[in-house]
Amino acid sequence: MNAQWCFEEDRTRPVFTAEEHVKSKHVQGKAPRLPRRAVVFCLGRGLPLLAERFPTQLLCQQLPGFITHTPVLAVEGWEGLCFLDGGRGAPQAACVIETLHALGTEEILLLGLCGAFSEAVQVGDVLLPARLLCEEGVSRHYLPDPETAVPQGSWSFGQLAEAFQGAGLRVRRENTVTTDAVYRQTFYKEARWRSLGYAGVDMEASAAVSVCGYYGMGSAVALMASDKHPLEPGAPAWAWGNENFAEKRDRFLEAGIRLARDGL
């Protein structure tokens, strides 16, 4: 029996909300109203690259979230758009989305990394999932029986694909899995994921998309394959990146940033 942590008959309110936390004594100063759209980086290179390549301004020194306290940046002249780090793992990503919702954001573009476990996917490929298998715990607190999360926003697959292809990257429409347990990605489990039509695995995306869906926020997800998993025992061992990965990752990030700007 699957654990159930969200109940349709539950009409009670949370004991405290993101809105209440933003106004609590734990948050110094007044939290700003944030732009309608946000780019959420679930990798450490996101905000540094933004600051290196674009004229940024600080909107918020620390996002007043329960876990993650990322700076929130904007690019000068780009109204209606902000940029921040989404943390690592499903709980941090969900906390960020909750706080963004409390501060007025209506749509996110999540840019992150994933491990590839499909023969068709190579390191440096950009995966654009139409659905994400929820193998993290967060989604079960928002929906009674979540199997998959489906990104639904104003960016179409064609727009996403064109942006990353225009940066010289190989794009694949592949569905992905989000997990809480990176050391429990067994050969058996990954073979099962492949049989169900999944090709990559990350730690944040399905949780972020589930929270967005709960609040009626738009979402889109783009994940770059950062490592290739062995497909069977005895295959070449797991390895991170390749000699061109850092350069491709930076192209991926800049393309995502410009995509978000072009959609305003």
mmCIF file of C-alpha atoms in Angstrom:
data_model
loop_
_atom_site.group_PDB
_atom_site.id
_atom_site.type_symbol
_atom_site.label_atom_id
_atom_site.label_comp_id
_atom_site.label_asym_id
_atom_site.label_seq_id
_atom_site.Cartn_x
_atom_site.Cartn_y
_atom_site.Cartn_z
ATOM 1 C CA MET A 1 0.000 0.000 0.000
ATOM 2 C CA ASN A 2 1.296 3.450 -0.921
ATOM 3 C CA ALA A 3 1.548 5.952 1.908
ATOM 4 C CA GLN A 4 -1.042 8.711 1.734
ATOM 5 C CA TRP A 5 -0.278 12.026 3.378
ATOM 6 C CA CYS A 6 -2.848 14.292 1.696
ATOM 7 C CA PHE A 7 -6.564 13.653 2.165
ATOM 8 C CA GLU A 8 -9.422 14.951 0.014
ATOM 9 C CA GLU A 9 -11.626 15.303 3.094
ATOM 10 C CA ASP A 10 -9.069 17.532 4.837
ATOM 11 C CA ARG A 11 -10.456 21.084 4.764
ATOM 12 C CA THR A 12 -8.329 22.427 7.611
ATOM 13 C CA ARG A 13 -5.692 25.083 7.033
ATOM 14 C CA PRO A 14 -1.939 24.654 7.551
ATOM 15 C CA VAL A 15 -0.746 25.566 11.040
ATOM 16 C CA PHE A 16 1.389 28.226 9.357
ATOM 17 C CA THR A 17 1.747 29.311 5.745
ATOM 18 C CA ALA A 18 4.440 30.840 3.578
ATOM 19 C CA GLU A 19 2.567 34.141 3.736
ATOM 20 C CA GLU A 20 2.636 34.046 7.543
ATOM 21 C CA HIS A 21 6.296 33.084 7.600
ATOM 22 C CA VAL A 22 7.173 36.023 5.336
ATOM 23 C CA LYS A 23 5.548 38.360 7.902
ATOM 24 C CA SER A 24 6.974 36.610 10.980
ATOM 25 C CA LYS A 25 9.709 37.739 13.348
ATOM 26 C CA HIS A 26 12.073 35.295 11.645
ATOM 27 C CA VAL A 27 12.194 37.589 8.596
ATOM 28 C CA GLN A 28 14.037 40.889 8.889
ATOM 29 C CA GLY A 29 12.637 43.843 6.962
ATOM 30 C CA LYS A 30 9.715 43.955 4.600
ATOM 31 C CA ALA A 31 9.648 41.342 1.868
ATOM 32 C CA PRO A 32 9.189 42.804 -1.624
ATOM 33 C CA ARG A 33 6.456 41.932 -4.080
ATOM 34 C CA LEU A 34 8.263 39.835 -6.699
ATOM 35 C CA PRO A 35 7.764 39.844 -10.490
ATOM 36 C CA ARG A 36 5.177 37.687 -12.211
ATOM 37 C CA ARG A 37 7.786 35.312 -13.625
ATOM 38 C CA ALA A 38 10.841 33.685 -12.062
ATOM 39 C CA VAL A 39 13.724 31.601 -13.360
ATOM 40 C CA VAL A 40 14.580 29.032 -10.695
ATOM 41 C CA PHE A 41 18.106 27.630 -10.950
ATOM 42 C CA CYS A 42 18.530 24.194 -9.378
ATOM 43 C CA LEU A 43 22.288 24.229 -9.904
ATOM 44 C CA GLY A 44 24.972 26.344 -8.336
ATOM 45 C CA ARG A 45 26.270 27.962 -11.526
ATOM 46 C CA GLY A 46 22.989 29.762 -12.315
ATOM 47 C CA LEU A 47 23.202 33.002 -10.324
ATOM 48 C CA PRO A 48 26.985 33.462 -10.801
ATOM 49 C CA LEU A 49 26.624 33.172 -14.583
ATOM 50 C CA LEU A 50 23.713 35.615 -14.564
ATOM 51 C CA ALA A 51 25.806 38.174 -12.660
ATOM 52 C CA GLU A 52 28.797 37.654 -14.965
ATOM 53 C CA ARG A 53 26.941 38.107 -18.237
ATOM 54 C CA PHE A 54 24.066 40.479 -17.493
ATOM 55 C CA PRO A 55 23.664 43.806 -15.652
ATOM 56 C CA THR A 56 21.912 42.576 -12.529
ATOM 57 C CA GLN A 57 20.263 44.362 -9.652
ATOM 58 C CA LEU A 58 19.324 42.991 -6.255
ATOM 59 C CA LEU A 59 15.602 42.676 -5.569
ATOM 60 C CA CYS A 60 15.932 40.822 -2.289
ATOM 61 C CA GLN A 61 19.031 40.010 -0.227
ATOM 62 C CA GLN A 62 17.464 36.792 1.053
ATOM 63 C CA LEU A 63 14.290 35.085 -0.096
ATOM 64 C CA PRO A 64 12.253 34.890 3.138
ATOM 65 C CA GLY A 65 11.653 31.167 2.871
ATOM 66 C CA PHE A 66 11.608 28.531 5.578
ATOM 67 C CA ILE A 67 14.691 26.687 4.278
ATOM 68 C CA THR A 68 16.314 28.457 1.333
ATOM 69 C CA HIS A 69 17.570 32.037 1.656
ATOM 70 C CA THR A 70 18.795 32.738 -1.845
ATOM 71 C CA PRO A 71 19.339 36.259 -3.171
ATOM 72 C CA VAL A 72 16.727 37.311 -5.736
ATOM 73 C CA LEU A 73 18.130 39.168 -8.746
ATOM 74 C CA ALA A 74 16.701 41.010 -11.718
ATOM 75 C CA VAL A 75 18.325 42.168 -14.957
ATOM 76 C CA GLU A 76 18.253 45.896 -15.585
ATOM 77 C CA GLY A 77 15.485 46.783 -18.032
ATOM 78 C CA TRP A 78 13.830 43.372 -17.859
ATOM 79 C CA GLU A 79 10.549 44.085 -16.138
ATOM 80 C CA GLY A 80 8.395 41.271 -14.801
ATOM 81 C CA LEU A 81 11.177 38.715 -14.338
ATOM 82 C CA CYS A 82 13.443 37.635 -11.469
ATOM 83 C CA PHE A 83 16.109 34.996 -10.901
ATOM 84 C CA LEU A 84 16.979 32.901 -7.855
ATOM 85 C CA ASP A 85 18.433 29.611 -6.676
ATOM 86 C CA GLY A 86 15.893 26.843 -6.083
ATOM 87 C CA GLY A 87 17.958 24.879 -3.601
ATOM 88 C CA ARG A 88 18.840 21.202 -3.709
ATOM 89 C CA GLY A 89 16.269 18.473 -3.254
ATOM 90 C CA ALA A 90 12.495 18.417 -3.233
ATOM 91 C CA PRO A 91 11.847 20.068 0.173
ATOM 92 C CA GLN A 92 13.994 23.101 -0.663
ATOM 93 C CA ALA A 93 12.472 23.457 -4.130
ATOM 94 C CA ALA A 94 8.946 23.266 -2.708
ATOM 95 C CA CYS A 95 9.781 25.847 -0.051
ATOM 96 C CA VAL A 96 11.061 28.221 -2.738
ATOM 97 C CA ILE A 97 7.903 27.828 -4.843
ATOM 98 C CA GLU A 98 5.680 28.377 -1.786
ATOM 99 C CA THR A 99 7.532 31.594 -0.986
ATOM 100 C CA LEU A 100 7.476 32.790 -4.593
ATOM 101 C CA HIS A 101 3.713 32.240 -4.638
ATOM 102 C CA ALA A 102 3.341 34.193 -1.401
ATOM 103 C CA LEU A 103 5.281 37.103 -2.936
ATOM 104 C CA GLY A 104 3.258 37.293 -6.148
ATOM 105 C CA THR A 105 5.069 35.120 -8.694
ATOM 106 C CA GLU A 106 2.706 33.373 -11.124
ATOM 107 C CA GLU A 107 5.004 31.293 -13.355
ATOM 108 C CA ILE A 108 8.425 29.658 -13.146
ATOM 109 C CA LEU A 109 11.013 28.264 -15.517
ATOM 110 C CA LEU A 110 13.102 25.651 -13.724
ATOM 111 C CA LEU A 111 16.614 25.084 -15.081
ATOM 112 C CA GLY A 112 18.455 22.144 -13.589
ATOM 113 C CA LEU A 113 20.606 19.082 -14.110
ATOM 114 C CA CYS A 114 19.764 15.398 -14.328
ATOM 115 C CA GLY A 115 21.423 12.039 -14.579
ATOM 116 C CA ALA A 116 20.744 10.140 -17.816
ATOM 117 C CA PHE A 117 19.879 6.431 -17.819
ATOM 118 C CA SER A 118 18.806 6.054 -21.454
ATOM 119 C CA GLU A 119 20.928 4.900 -24.382
ATOM 120 C CA ALA A 120 19.496 7.798 -26.391
ATOM 121 C CA VAL A 121 20.630 10.547 -23.999
ATOM 122 C CA GLN A 122 24.203 11.788 -23.708
ATOM 123 C CA VAL A 123 25.894 14.197 -21.309
ATOM 124 C CA GLY A 124 25.139 17.746 -22.435
ATOM 125 C CA ASP A 125 21.731 16.942 -23.929
ATOM 126 C CA VAL A 126 18.823 19.119 -22.816
ATOM 127 C CA LEU A 127 15.737 17.175 -21.718
ATOM 128 C CA LEU A 128 12.324 18.849 -21.930
ATOM 129 C CA PRO A 129 9.938 16.586 -19.987
ATOM 130 C CA ALA A 130 6.208 16.561 -20.669
ATOM 131 C CA ARG A 131 5.708 14.656 -17.417
ATOM 132 C CA LEU A 132 7.782 13.917 -14.340
ATOM 133 C CA LEU A 133 7.495 10.782 -12.223
ATOM 134 C CA CYS A 134 7.056 11.747 -8.562
ATOM 135 C CA GLU A 135 9.444 9.587 -6.540
ATOM 136 C CA GLU A 136 9.880 12.314 -3.938
ATOM 137 C CA GLY A 137 7.833 12.854 -0.806
ATOM 138 C CA VAL A 138 6.772 16.477 -1.276
ATOM 139 C CA SER A 139 4.136 15.867 -3.941
ATOM 140 C CA ARG A 140 2.221 13.494 -1.657
ATOM 141 C CA HIS A 141 1.584 16.372 0.732
ATOM 142 C CA TYR A 142 -0.132 18.392 -2.023
ATOM 143 C CA LEU A 143 -2.073 15.722 -3.920
ATOM 144 C CA PRO A 144 -3.763 12.563 -2.577
ATOM 145 C CA ASP A 145 -2.153 10.156 -5.041
ATOM 146 C CA PRO A 146 0.363 11.851 -7.334
ATOM 147 C CA GLU A 147 2.027 9.626 -9.894
ATOM 148 C CA THR A 148 3.307 12.270 -12.259
ATOM 149 C CA ALA A 149 3.612 16.046 -12.355
ATOM 150 C CA VAL A 150 2.880 17.835 -15.636
ATOM 151 C CA PRO A 151 4.448 21.243 -16.378
ATOM 152 C CA GLN A 152 1.800 23.633 -17.670
ATOM 153 C CA GLY A 153 2.797 27.151 -18.575
ATOM 154 C CA SER A 154 3.001 29.693 -21.350
ATOM 155 C CA TRP A 155 6.249 28.352 -22.852
ATOM 156 C CA SER A 156 5.528 25.732 -25.504
ATOM 157 C CA PHE A 157 7.783 22.788 -26.279
ATOM 158 C CA GLY A 158 8.626 24.472 -29.573
ATOM 159 C CA GLN A 159 9.748 27.676 -27.868
ATOM 160 C CA LEU A 160 11.845 25.779 -25.356
ATOM 161 C CA ALA A 161 13.411 23.563 -28.011
ATOM 162 C CA GLU A 162 14.195 26.484 -30.326
ATOM 163 C CA ALA A 163 15.927 28.418 -27.547
ATOM 164 C CA PHE A 164 18.293 25.595 -26.618
ATOM 165 C CA GLN A 165 18.851 24.376 -30.173
ATOM 166 C CA GLY A 166 19.740 27.949 -31.069
ATOM 167 C CA ALA A 167 22.532 27.720 -28.508
ATOM 168 C CA GLY A 168 23.946 24.699 -30.329
ATOM 169 C CA LEU A 169 22.612 22.141 -27.857
ATOM 170 C CA ARG A 170 20.941 18.823 -28.608
ATOM 171 C CA VAL A 171 17.351 18.827 -27.324
ATOM 172 C CA ARG A 172 15.290 15.756 -26.528
ATOM 173 C CA ARG A 173 11.644 15.515 -25.511
ATOM 174 C CA GLU A 174 12.199 12.953 -22.772
ATOM 175 C CA ASN A 175 10.257 12.430 -19.558
ATOM 176 C CA THR A 176 12.137 12.409 -16.269
ATOM 177 C CA VAL A 177 11.962 11.164 -12.684
ATOM 178 C CA THR A 178 12.504 13.126 -9.465
ATOM 179 C CA THR A 179 13.912 11.152 -6.543
ATOM 180 C CA ASP A 180 14.800 11.795 -2.910
ATOM 181 C CA ALA A 181 17.300 8.938 -2.738
ATOM 182 C CA VAL A 182 20.258 9.304 -5.075
ATOM 183 C CA TYR A 183 21.957 6.192 -3.702
ATOM 184 C CA ARG A 184 18.890 4.006 -4.285
ATOM 185 C CA GLN A 185 18.842 4.319 -8.070
ATOM 186 C CA THR A 186 19.347 0.598 -8.563
ATOM 187 C CA PHE A 187 19.779 -1.142 -11.914
ATOM 188 C CA TYR A 188 16.379 -2.770 -11.368
ATOM 189 C CA LYS A 189 14.692 0.564 -10.721
ATOM 190 C CA GLU A 190 16.297 2.368 -13.631
ATOM 191 C CA ALA A 191 15.346 -0.487 -15.975
ATOM 192 C CA ARG A 192 11.780 -0.118 -14.718
ATOM 193 C CA TRP A 193 11.883 3.651 -15.279
ATOM 194 C CA ARG A 194 13.088 3.068 -18.856
ATOM 195 C CA SER A 195 10.243 0.618 -19.458
ATOM 196 C CA LEU A 196 7.797 3.328 -18.371
ATOM 197 C CA GLY A 197 9.271 5.868 -20.794
ATOM 198 C CA TYR A 198 11.621 7.871 -18.562
ATOM 199 C CA ALA A 199 15.172 8.847 -19.442
ATOM 200 C CA GLY A 200 16.657 11.054 -16.717
ATOM 201 C CA VAL A 201 16.496 11.676 -12.975
ATOM 202 C CA ASP A 202 16.837 14.806 -10.859
ATOM 203 C CA MET A 203 16.008 15.843 -7.276
ATOM 204 C CA GLU A 204 13.735 18.904 -7.559
ATOM 205 C CA ALA A 205 11.587 19.184 -10.671
ATOM 206 C CA SER A 206 8.459 17.124 -9.930
ATOM 207 C CA ALA A 207 8.123 18.685 -6.466
ATOM 208 C CA ALA A 208 8.362 22.219 -7.880
ATOM 209 C CA VAL A 209 5.841 21.411 -10.624
ATOM 210 C CA SER A 210 3.426 19.791 -8.142
ATOM 211 C CA VAL A 211 3.465 22.866 -5.909
ATOM 212 C CA CYS A 212 2.970 25.113 -8.937
ATOM 213 C CA GLY A 213 0.001 23.009 -10.012
ATOM 214 C CA TYR A 214 -1.515 23.139 -6.531
ATOM 215 C CA TYR A 215 -1.522 26.934 -6.613
ATOM 216 C CA GLY A 216 -2.423 27.322 -10.290
ATOM 217 C CA MET A 217 1.015 28.662 -11.172
ATOM 218 C CA GLY A 218 2.537 28.054 -14.588
ATOM 219 C CA SER A 219 5.696 25.999 -14.913
ATOM 220 C CA ALA A 220 8.230 24.762 -17.444
ATOM 221 C CA VAL A 221 11.245 22.500 -16.900
ATOM 222 C CA ALA A 222 14.524 22.129 -18.788
ATOM 223 C CA LEU A 223 17.185 19.741 -17.485
ATOM 224 C CA MET A 224 20.679 19.240 -18.869
ATOM 225 C CA ALA A 225 22.138 15.737 -18.577
ATOM 226 C CA SER A 226 25.183 16.138 -16.355
ATOM 227 C CA ASP A 227 26.136 12.465 -16.013
ATOM 228 C CA LYS A 228 25.444 9.130 -17.682
ATOM 229 C CA HIS A 229 24.482 6.115 -15.582
ATOM 230 C CA PRO A 230 25.663 2.607 -16.505
ATOM 231 C CA LEU A 231 22.691 0.747 -17.968
ATOM 232 C CA GLU A 232 23.654 -2.661 -16.577
ATOM 233 C CA PRO A 233 26.233 -4.185 -14.247
ATOM 234 C CA GLY A 234 29.601 -4.352 -15.967
ATOM 235 C CA ALA A 235 28.945 -1.334 -18.203
ATOM 236 C CA PRO A 236 31.312 1.667 -17.992
ATOM 237 C CA ALA A 237 31.051 3.137 -14.497
ATOM 238 C CA TRP A 238 29.097 6.242 -13.552
ATOM 239 C CA ALA A 239 30.983 9.449 -14.288
ATOM 240 C CA TRP A 240 30.148 13.125 -13.953
ATOM 241 C CA GLY A 241 30.266 15.408 -16.982
ATOM 242 C CA ASN A 242 32.757 15.291 -19.837
ATOM 243 C CA GLU A 243 35.440 17.579 -21.224
ATOM 244 C CA ASN A 244 32.885 19.909 -22.824
ATOM 245 C CA PHE A 245 30.288 19.848 -20.069
ATOM 246 C CA ALA A 246 31.086 23.138 -18.302
ATOM 247 C CA GLU A 247 30.941 25.093 -21.560
ATOM 248 C CA LYS A 248 27.670 23.429 -22.603
ATOM 249 C CA ARG A 249 26.169 24.024 -19.158
ATOM 250 C CA ASP A 250 26.911 27.741 -19.464
ATOM 251 C CA ARG A 251 25.324 27.860 -22.923
ATOM 252 C CA PHE A 252 22.297 26.060 -21.501
ATOM 253 C CA LEU A 253 21.945 28.600 -18.702
ATOM 254 C CA GLU A 254 22.331 31.642 -20.929
ATOM 255 C CA ALA A 255 19.829 30.234 -23.420
ATOM 256 C CA GLY A 256 17.323 29.660 -20.605
ATOM 257 C CA ILE A 257 17.828 33.173 -19.274
ATOM 258 C CA ARG A 258 17.256 34.708 -22.698
ATOM 259 C CA LEU A 259 14.251 32.466 -23.302
ATOM 260 C CA ALA A 260 12.627 33.800 -20.127
ATOM 261 C CA ARG A 261 13.314 37.369 -21.255
ATOM 262 C CA ASP A 262 11.908 36.818 -24.748
ATOM 263 C CA GLY A 263 8.669 35.505 -23.260
ATOM 264 C CA LEU A 264 7.869 38.757 -21.447
#
